[in-house]
Amino acid sequence: MEYQTRKPPDEFTIEELDRELIARGAQVPDNRRFTFGDTAGTPERDGIMKDVKELYDAAKSWTPNEALRDLDTEDLVRVLMIKSGALEGGSRGIWFSDTRMDYYEIPDEHVKKNADCVAAVCLEDSLNVTKRASTLKVKSYQKAFRLCDSEPFNHQSVLAGSMCTGFLVEKDVIATAAHFAKEENVTDLRFVFGYRMEAFYTPVKRVDNIYKGVEIIGRAYPRGGRGADWALVKLDRNVEGREPARLSKKEIVRHQSIYVLGHPCGLPLKYAPGAGVCSIEDAYFSSRLDIYAGNSGSPAFDSNTHEVIGMVVRGDYKNFRWAGSGYLSVIYPNASYHSEGSHCTKASEFIDFIKETEERA
């Protein structure tokens, strides 16, 4: 069995993908085994297993299918589940499965500490500010996006108005996406820390950690939609009780394990682990992060060092698909919608500028 051309994994048949899975020796639970023409699946599967085993032993290779060599076994299982319909409805995600979780669910203290440096970036009219307290203007996530009941987080609220994400890089400097932070709106920008879920039904709506934008101290915006996209915003005062993110100076490599913290669709802070670097360009890298509109400006952290290696700036053009009675998130890989993953501006694009700003201060 020989494949000369490489194609997306979702274009292979269930049988081809299953052969690959068997050849790798993956243990698949009985309730998730993929059937072919017969009802139980065992006669044909056993025959395929025998054929593949012979081929596998002869090839002396970990994969009998060269076109699937770069696909991780875990991803292979997920593609099979998508193609078989096992992921329709309640279990979904941008890439293969939804890894996002709320702040109170984060198991790693290093990640929780990094969450403290992340801010929701919005405009002044997204807040109710009085002398006594400041609260967020919110709306129902499910109603705003007409979501199905099975869509995760549909009981939560989202920020009203335009917004994105940012993170603290100096005691009074925020890094965020240049396509949102501009000279003409910088003084209208508000940076809200601590917007997150403390329990399943306990969102933080009253906030005291609100800071104003004063000026853009550095910015790069690509023409043509690719390249570096970043802005450094000076705040009206130092941020209290939160440490700036640590930025990585190391070279980024393919398959580097990363995670993201941000505010997809204006939701309270979400942590999405389990992604990796797919490809690397001069000013950015791509990854299969579980992100949505609103994640622009989100920091992408190395899973081992917990340092920022990049910033989310571009993603998939379509977040949701119509499912008959409401919308569900688009699952990738998807035959109807193409995606090359999210683009993240490298931290190296703005780390030197931060140093220069620090030295001038």
C-alpha positions as a printed Julia matrix, in Angstrom:
361×3 Matrix{Float64}:
   0.0    0.0    0.0
   1.72   3.15  -1.19
   0.61   6.8   -1.2
   2.57   9.21  -3.33
   0.67  12.41  -2.58
  -0.01  14.07   0.74
  -3.55  15.17   1.45
  -5.44  16.4    4.54
  -6.2   13.53   6.97
  -9.95  14.13   6.71
  -9.8   13.22   3.0
  -8.77   9.63   3.77
 -11.49   7.04   4.2
 -12.38   5.61   7.59
 -10.88   2.29   6.48
  -7.55   3.9    5.53
  -7.32   5.8    8.79
  -8.31   2.75  10.78
  -5.61   0.66   9.1
  -3.08   3.25  10.18
  -4.37   3.25  13.74
  -4.21  -0.53  13.98
  -0.71  -0.56  12.52
   0.48   1.78  15.25
  -0.86  -0.62  17.85
  -3.32   1.89  19.3
  -5.79   0.42  21.78
  -9.3    1.57  20.84
 -12.16   0.92  23.33
 -14.9   -1.35  21.95
 -17.51   1.41  22.06
 -15.36   3.59  19.81
 -14.32   1.02  17.22
 -15.16   1.98  13.68
 -17.3   -0.39  11.68
 -17.3   -0.98   7.95
 -19.92  -2.87   5.9
 -20.73  -5.42   8.59
 -22.68  -4.61  11.74
 -20.18  -5.71  14.39
 -17.08  -4.76  12.45
 -15.05  -7.7   13.7
 -14.69  -9.97  10.6
 -13.54  -7.2    8.28
 -11.48  -5.52  10.96
  -9.71  -8.75  11.82
  -8.93  -9.27   8.14
  -7.55  -5.76   7.82
  -5.53  -6.2   10.98
  -3.94  -9.35   9.56
  -3.11  -7.66   6.23
  -1.75  -4.54   7.89
   0.28  -6.51  10.41
   2.04  -8.33   7.59
   2.66  -5.06   5.75
   3.76  -3.34   8.94
   6.23  -6.06   9.86
   7.64  -6.07   6.33
   8.01  -2.29   6.18
   9.86  -2.06   9.51
   8.28   1.37   9.89
   6.06   2.95  12.55
   3.58   3.89   9.85
   2.53   1.94   6.75
   1.1    5.08   5.17
   3.69   7.71   4.3
   1.0   10.34   3.75
  -0.04  10.05   7.4
   3.47   9.99   8.86
   3.23  13.5   10.35
  -0.15  12.95  12.02
   0.06  12.17  15.75
  -1.77   9.02  16.85
  -4.01  11.03  19.2
  -4.98  13.31  16.31
  -5.59  10.26  14.13
  -8.14   8.95  16.65
  -9.86  12.34  16.68
 -10.05  12.52  12.89
 -11.61   9.06  12.87
 -14.17  10.17  15.46
 -15.03  13.25  13.42
 -15.47  11.27  10.21
 -17.59   8.65  11.95
 -19.87  11.3   13.43
 -18.85  10.54  17.01
 -17.97  14.19  17.63
 -21.19  15.71  16.31
 -23.19  17.67  18.87
 -21.92  17.97  22.44
 -18.22  17.15  22.01
 -16.5   19.57  19.69
 -13.67  22.01  19.31
 -11.81  24.08  16.79
  -9.22  21.35  16.23
 -10.34  17.76  16.86
 -11.8   18.35  20.36
 -12.47  21.27  22.65
  -9.67  21.68  25.18
 -10.86  24.95  26.71
 -11.51  25.2   30.43
 -12.38  27.91  32.92
 -10.01  29.49  35.41
 -11.31  27.49  38.39
 -10.66  24.24  36.46
  -6.98  24.93  35.7
  -4.92  22.21  37.42
  -1.47  23.77  37.03
  -0.44  26.59  39.37
   2.05  27.91  36.8
  -0.81  28.37  34.34
  -2.98  30.03  36.99
  -0.19  32.47  37.75
   0.12  33.29  34.04
  -3.64  33.84  33.89
  -3.18  36.8   36.23
  -1.25  38.73  33.56
  -4.03  38.37  30.94
  -6.56  41.16  30.39
  -9.78  41.58  28.47
  -9.32  44.57  26.15
 -12.47  46.54  25.42
 -13.7   50.07  24.77
 -14.94  52.45  27.44
 -18.58  51.96  26.49
 -18.36  48.26  27.48
 -18.2   49.26  31.15
 -20.58  50.71  33.71
 -18.41  52.98  35.81
 -19.73  54.72  38.95
 -18.1   56.23  42.0
 -18.91  53.12  44.03
 -18.12  50.31  41.6
 -17.33  49.33  38.04
 -19.21  46.51  36.35
 -19.0   44.91  32.93
 -21.74  45.26  30.35
 -22.53  41.68  29.36
 -25.04  39.69  27.33
 -26.03  36.03  27.11
 -23.5   33.99  25.11
 -26.18  31.54  23.95
 -28.65  34.22  22.87
 -26.03  36.48  21.28
 -24.77  33.69  19.01
 -27.99  31.62  18.81
 -26.15  28.58  20.12
 -27.44  25.04  20.54
 -27.97  23.77  24.07
 -25.01  21.4   23.68
 -22.5   24.17  22.97
 -19.98  24.51  25.84
 -20.2   27.59  28.09
 -23.62  28.55  26.73
 -24.79  29.43  30.26
 -22.13  32.14  30.53
 -22.15  35.81  29.55
 -19.94  37.65  27.09
 -18.69  41.22  27.08
 -20.88  43.6   25.12
 -19.17  45.56  22.35
 -15.86  45.13  20.53
 -13.04  43.47  22.42
  -9.9   41.35  22.23
  -7.24  40.07  24.64
  -3.94  41.46  25.92
  -1.27  40.63  28.46
   1.06  42.5   30.79
   4.69  42.69  29.6
   5.87  45.54  31.87
   4.34  46.95  35.03
   2.53  49.59  32.94
   2.64  48.14  29.41
   0.21  45.77  27.69
   0.92  43.76  24.54
  -2.06  43.17  22.27
  -3.05  42.92  18.61
  -2.33  45.94  16.43
  -5.51  45.44  14.41
  -7.46  46.35  17.57
  -5.17  48.84  19.33
  -4.51  51.95  17.23
  -3.43  55.56  17.7
  -6.96  56.78  17.05
  -8.59  54.65  19.78
  -5.84  54.15  22.36
  -7.3   56.53  24.97
 -10.66  54.76  24.64
  -9.12  51.35  25.36
  -9.79  49.72  28.73
  -7.85  46.78  30.14
  -9.76  44.57  32.57
  -7.92  42.02  34.72
  -9.65  39.23  36.61
 -12.62  38.71  34.28
 -13.07  34.97  34.83
 -15.29  32.24  36.27
 -14.63  31.49  39.93
 -17.06  28.54  39.87
 -19.51  26.99  37.4
 -22.19  29.64  37.95
 -20.01  32.35  39.5
 -18.62  34.86  36.99
 -16.72  37.96  38.02
 -18.75  40.97  36.85
 -17.73  43.63  39.34
 -14.13  44.61  38.64
 -11.69  47.03  40.23
  -8.69  46.16  38.06
  -9.47  48.49  35.15
  -6.71  50.46  33.44
  -6.8   53.04  30.67
  -4.68  53.27  27.54
  -2.5   56.37  27.33
  -0.38  55.93  24.21
   0.91  53.42  21.67
   4.63  53.05  22.35
   5.28  50.49  19.61
   3.25  48.9   16.85
   3.57  46.74  13.74
   0.72  45.9   11.42
   1.11  43.8    8.27
  -0.25  44.8    4.9
  -1.84  41.93   3.06
  -2.95  40.09   6.19
   0.29  38.25   7.06
   3.37  39.09   9.05
   3.89  40.68  12.46
   0.82  42.13  14.16
   1.46  43.63  17.6
   1.0   46.77  19.65
   2.43  47.88  22.99
   0.1   50.14  24.97
   1.24  52.27  27.88
  -1.27  52.34  30.74
  -2.35  55.24  32.93
  -0.64  53.65  35.96
   1.24  50.58  37.13
  -0.79  47.38  37.4
  -1.03  46.28  41.01
  -0.8   42.73  42.31
   0.1   41.12  38.96
   3.43  40.11  37.5
   4.3   40.72  33.82
   4.54  37.66  31.61
   7.96  36.17  30.98
   8.86  36.33  27.28
  10.91  33.58  25.68
  14.16  34.34  23.87
  14.55  30.78  22.6
  14.11  29.68  19.01
  10.65  28.29  18.23
  10.6   24.74  16.85
   7.97  22.61  15.13
   5.79  20.49  17.41
   6.69  22.67  20.39
   3.9   22.18  22.94
   1.94  25.35  23.7
  -1.21  26.63  25.4
  -3.24  29.82  25.18
  -5.05  32.06  27.69
  -7.63  34.56  26.5
 -11.21  35.68  26.03
 -12.83  33.86  23.07
 -15.99  35.66  21.91
 -15.75  37.91  24.98
 -16.21  35.02  27.41
 -14.59  34.96  30.85
 -10.95  33.82  30.69
 -10.39  30.44  29.04
  -7.35  28.17  29.13
  -6.8   25.96  26.06
  -3.9   23.47  26.31
  -2.76  20.64  24.09
  -1.68  22.49  20.95
   1.64  22.48  19.11
   3.56  24.62  16.65
   2.74  23.45  13.1
   4.79  25.71  10.84
   7.16  28.65  11.29
   7.51  31.79   9.19
   9.79  34.81   9.61
   7.48  36.82  11.87
   4.87  34.32  12.99
   4.07  30.65  13.5
   0.87  28.67  13.0
  -0.77  26.3   15.47
  -4.01  24.38  15.95
  -5.12  26.38  18.97
  -8.75  26.3   20.1
  -9.48  30.0   19.54
 -12.31  32.25  18.39
 -12.81  35.91  17.57
 -11.83  37.75  20.74
  -8.67  35.68  21.2
  -6.62  38.18  19.18
  -3.86  39.4   21.47
  -3.92  36.23  23.59
  -0.49  35.05  24.78
   0.68  31.62  23.59
   2.86  29.97  26.25
   5.42  27.19  26.01
   3.86  24.3   27.98
   7.15  23.42  29.68
   8.75  26.78  30.49
   5.47  28.75  30.78
   7.08  31.61  28.88
   5.28  33.53  26.13
   6.53  32.52  22.69
   3.88  34.33  20.66
   0.62  36.24  20.44
  -2.55  35.11  18.65
  -3.37  37.55  15.84
  -5.26  35.65  13.12
  -7.52  32.62  13.14
 -10.24  30.77  11.31
 -12.73  32.98   9.52
 -15.74  30.93  10.64
 -16.39  30.18  14.33
 -19.81  28.55  14.14
 -21.97  26.54  11.72
 -25.75  26.23  11.5
 -26.95  22.9   12.92
 -30.67  23.1   12.19
 -31.91  24.42  15.54
 -28.96  26.66  16.39
 -25.23  27.14  15.92
 -22.39  24.83  16.9
 -18.67  25.48  16.75
 -16.93  24.43  13.54
 -14.76  21.35  14.07
 -11.48  21.13  12.16
 -10.36  19.4   10.02
 -13.55  20.06   8.08
 -14.37  19.28   4.45
 -16.58  22.38   4.15
 -14.27  24.95   5.73
 -10.54  25.24   5.15
  -8.21  26.2    7.99
  -4.45  26.46   8.21
  -4.67  27.06  11.95
  -4.15  30.21  13.97
  -1.29  32.61  13.3
   0.74  33.84  16.25
   3.17  36.75  16.03
   6.49  35.66  17.53
   7.38  37.24  20.87
  10.81  37.96  19.37
   9.13  40.55  17.12
   8.48  42.88  20.07
  10.7   41.68  22.92
  13.61  43.96  21.93
  11.29  46.94  21.67
  10.15  46.3   25.25
  13.78  46.29  26.4
  14.48  49.56  24.61
  11.42  51.15  26.2
  12.55  49.9   29.62
  16.04  51.32  29.13
  14.68  54.73  28.04
  12.5   54.81  31.16
